[in-house]
Amino acid sequence: GLEPLEVDTMKDLPMQMTLVVAEEATETWAAMFTKNAFPGAPVTIGKARLSGGGPLQAIVINNKISNVCAGGEAGAGVAASERICRGVSESLGLTGPEVVLPCSTGIIGWSLPVEAMLKALPDAVSSSESSKPKDAADAAEAIMTTDRYPKLRSRTLAGGARGGGVAPLGEKI
């Protein structure tokens, strides 16, 4: 079978989950999405959330696996991302999974390890609620896949954030 060139370099890359949590839900949010004809499940969900006009309170980002063309039954990638959003919402005590935006970056064609991600949520939540939450540099490093260095840009926005949390998944994927 065919195997992407990145597979050898990706085998040792730790999979991590990053949370960005706002102090309260906001209906004032924006996002930019790929124009690819075959977007991943997080893009499909994000576009639906944005066009629905509902509030947003948290973003959950995973590296290593893009959740694009992940195989399985039709809609399996969307269902996996929605399970993660539901887990984030429940762990943070939010109003529901619809206030959580999923984002994934990484290899195309691999399925998300949903159970391992749900198991890692308490560490990510604890990190986001600690007195010293992770900063943007930690988050940029946590979402690296084949990048050689973290990429950062910043903007100051009105409002407040509870913090950001980064948690390793604790198992080799």
Short mmCIF file of C-alpha atoms in Angstrom, two decimals:
data_model
loop_
_atom_site.label_atom_id
_atom_site.label_comp_id
_atom_site.label_asym_id
_atom_site.label_seq_id
_atom_site.Cartn_x
_atom_site.Cartn_y
_atom_site.Cartn_z
CA GLY A 1 0.00 0.00 0.00
CA LEU A 2 0.89 3.64 -0.19
CA GLU A 3 2.30 5.36 2.86
CA PRO A 4 2.86 9.13 3.10
CA LEU A 5 6.47 10.26 3.39
CA GLU A 6 5.64 12.01 6.66
CA VAL A 7 4.75 8.74 8.41
CA ASP A 8 8.32 8.01 9.51
CA THR A 9 8.77 11.47 11.01
CA MET A 10 5.28 11.48 12.54
CA LYS A 11 5.61 8.18 14.43
CA ASP A 12 7.61 9.76 17.25
CA LEU A 13 5.70 13.05 17.32
CA PRO A 14 3.71 13.26 20.55
CA MET A 15 0.03 13.93 19.99
CA GLN A 16 -1.23 16.80 22.12
CA MET A 17 -4.46 18.61 22.75
CA THR A 18 -4.63 22.35 23.35
CA LEU A 19 -7.57 24.23 24.89
CA VAL A 20 -8.26 27.94 24.58
CA VAL A 21 -11.10 28.95 26.88
CA ALA A 22 -12.86 32.32 27.15
CA GLU A 23 -14.23 33.54 30.47
CA GLU A 24 -17.70 33.63 28.95
CA ALA A 25 -19.36 32.67 25.68
CA THR A 26 -19.36 35.31 22.95
CA GLU A 27 -21.46 35.66 19.84
CA THR A 28 -18.78 37.91 18.35
CA TRP A 29 -16.32 35.56 16.75
CA ALA A 30 -14.86 34.84 13.35
CA ALA A 31 -12.86 32.10 11.68
CA MET A 32 -11.02 31.44 8.45
CA PHE A 33 -11.41 28.07 6.78
CA THR A 34 -9.74 26.24 3.92
CA LYS A 35 -11.37 26.42 0.51
CA ASN A 36 -10.35 22.81 -0.14
CA ALA A 37 -13.02 20.71 -1.86
CA PHE A 38 -12.49 17.98 0.76
CA PRO A 39 -12.38 19.78 4.13
CA GLY A 40 -11.87 17.88 7.32
CA ALA A 41 -14.55 17.29 9.94
CA PRO A 42 -13.42 20.24 12.12
CA VAL A 43 -13.82 22.59 9.15
CA THR A 44 -17.29 21.23 8.39
CA ILE A 45 -18.31 21.70 12.04
CA GLY A 46 -16.69 25.14 12.28
CA LYS A 47 -18.46 26.43 9.17
CA ALA A 48 -21.79 25.17 10.52
CA ARG A 49 -21.18 26.78 13.93
CA LEU A 50 -20.18 30.10 12.34
CA SER A 51 -23.12 30.21 9.91
CA GLY A 52 -25.48 29.23 12.75
CA GLY A 53 -24.57 32.45 14.55
CA GLY A 54 -24.32 30.84 17.97
CA PRO A 55 -21.86 31.75 20.70
CA LEU A 56 -18.36 30.32 21.13
CA GLN A 57 -16.49 29.80 24.40
CA ALA A 58 -13.72 27.28 23.76
CA ILE A 59 -11.44 25.97 21.06
CA VAL A 60 -9.92 22.49 21.20
CA ILE A 61 -6.94 21.83 18.93
CA ASN A 62 -5.11 18.57 18.33
CA ASN A 63 -1.93 18.00 16.37
CA LYS A 64 -0.69 14.93 14.46
CA ILE A 65 -4.06 13.85 13.00
CA SER A 66 -6.06 16.15 10.72
CA ASN A 67 -9.37 14.23 10.87
CA VAL A 68 -9.61 14.55 7.08
CA CYS A 69 -10.64 11.52 5.00
CA ALA A 70 -10.32 9.40 8.13
CA GLY A 71 -12.25 6.45 6.72
CA GLY A 72 -15.00 4.52 8.42
CA GLU A 73 -18.67 5.22 7.97
CA ALA A 74 -19.84 8.44 6.38
CA GLY A 75 -19.76 11.19 8.98
CA ALA A 76 -17.39 9.30 11.32
CA GLY A 77 -14.93 12.21 11.45
CA VAL A 78 -17.67 14.70 12.31
CA ALA A 79 -19.01 12.35 15.00
CA ALA A 80 -15.50 12.00 16.47
CA SER A 81 -14.98 15.77 16.59
CA GLU A 82 -18.42 16.29 18.13
CA ARG A 83 -17.61 13.71 20.85
CA ILE A 84 -14.47 15.67 21.69
CA CYS A 85 -16.48 18.95 21.77
CA ARG A 86 -19.05 17.32 24.07
CA GLY A 87 -16.24 16.12 26.35
CA VAL A 88 -14.67 19.59 26.46
CA SER A 89 -18.04 21.17 27.22
CA GLU A 90 -18.78 18.72 30.04
CA SER A 91 -15.26 19.02 31.50
CA LEU A 92 -15.42 22.81 31.58
CA GLY A 93 -19.08 23.07 32.63
CA LEU A 94 -20.08 24.92 29.46
CA THR A 95 -23.61 25.14 28.06
CA GLY A 96 -23.06 22.46 25.42
CA PRO A 97 -20.78 21.16 22.67
CA GLU A 98 -22.00 23.79 20.22
CA VAL A 99 -19.92 26.45 22.06
CA VAL A 100 -16.72 24.50 21.38
CA LEU A 101 -14.84 24.81 18.08
CA PRO A 102 -12.74 21.78 17.08
CA CYS A 103 -9.49 22.21 15.14
CA SER A 104 -7.12 19.50 13.92
CA THR A 105 -3.79 19.57 12.11
CA GLY A 106 -1.70 16.68 10.91
CA ILE A 107 -1.74 13.62 8.71
CA ILE A 108 -4.67 13.06 6.37
CA GLY A 109 -6.34 9.65 6.45
CA TRP A 110 -5.86 8.80 10.14
CA SER A 111 -8.77 8.60 12.61
CA LEU A 112 -8.80 10.58 15.84
CA PRO A 113 -8.10 8.49 18.97
CA VAL A 114 -11.28 9.75 20.63
CA GLU A 115 -11.02 7.67 23.83
CA ALA A 116 -7.40 8.75 24.43
CA MET A 117 -8.36 12.38 23.80
CA LEU A 118 -11.28 12.20 26.23
CA LYS A 119 -8.98 10.61 28.80
CA ALA A 120 -6.49 13.50 28.39
CA LEU A 121 -9.14 16.21 28.87
CA PRO A 122 -8.80 16.51 32.67
CA ASP A 123 -5.09 17.38 32.28
CA ALA A 124 -5.83 19.97 29.59
CA VAL A 125 -8.64 21.50 31.68
CA SER A 126 -6.45 21.54 34.80
CA SER A 127 -3.69 23.23 32.83
CA SER A 128 -6.11 25.85 31.46
CA GLU A 129 -7.48 26.61 34.94
CA SER A 130 -4.13 26.70 36.74
CA SER A 131 -2.82 29.92 38.21
CA LYS A 132 -0.20 29.91 35.44
CA PRO A 133 -1.91 28.73 32.25
CA LYS A 134 0.18 27.82 29.23
CA ASP A 135 1.03 30.69 26.94
CA ALA A 136 0.79 31.15 23.18
CA ALA A 137 4.30 29.78 22.65
CA ASP A 138 3.36 26.54 24.42
CA ALA A 139 0.21 26.27 22.32
CA ALA A 140 2.09 26.97 19.07
CA GLU A 141 4.58 24.25 19.93
CA ALA A 142 1.85 21.81 20.95
CA ILE A 143 0.10 22.01 17.58
CA MET A 144 3.23 21.43 15.51
CA THR A 145 3.17 18.54 13.08
CA THR A 146 5.84 18.62 10.38
CA ASP A 147 6.79 22.21 11.24
CA ARG A 148 10.42 22.87 12.04
CA TYR A 149 9.59 25.61 14.55
CA PRO A 150 6.47 27.07 16.21
CA LYS A 151 4.70 29.80 14.26
CA LEU A 152 3.23 32.72 16.21
CA ARG A 153 1.17 35.80 15.49
CA SER A 154 -0.73 37.80 18.06
CA ARG A 155 -3.55 40.28 18.30
CA THR A 156 -4.98 41.97 21.36
CA LEU A 157 -8.73 41.47 21.57
CA ALA A 158 -11.34 42.87 23.90
CA GLY A 159 -12.62 40.43 26.49
CA GLY A 160 -10.89 37.93 28.65
CA ALA A 161 -9.69 34.38 28.47
CA ARG A 162 -9.65 31.89 31.29
CA GLY A 163 -6.44 30.49 29.91
CA GLY A 164 -4.97 27.90 27.66
CA GLY A 165 -4.12 24.34 28.50
CA VAL A 166 -1.92 21.77 26.80
CA ALA A 167 -2.05 18.06 27.55
CA PRO A 168 -0.14 15.16 26.01
CA LEU A 169 -2.36 12.22 25.14
CA GLY A 170 -0.18 9.86 27.12
CA GLU A 171 0.03 7.11 24.53
CA LYS A 172 1.86 6.75 21.26
CA ILE A 173 -0.56 7.13 18.36
#
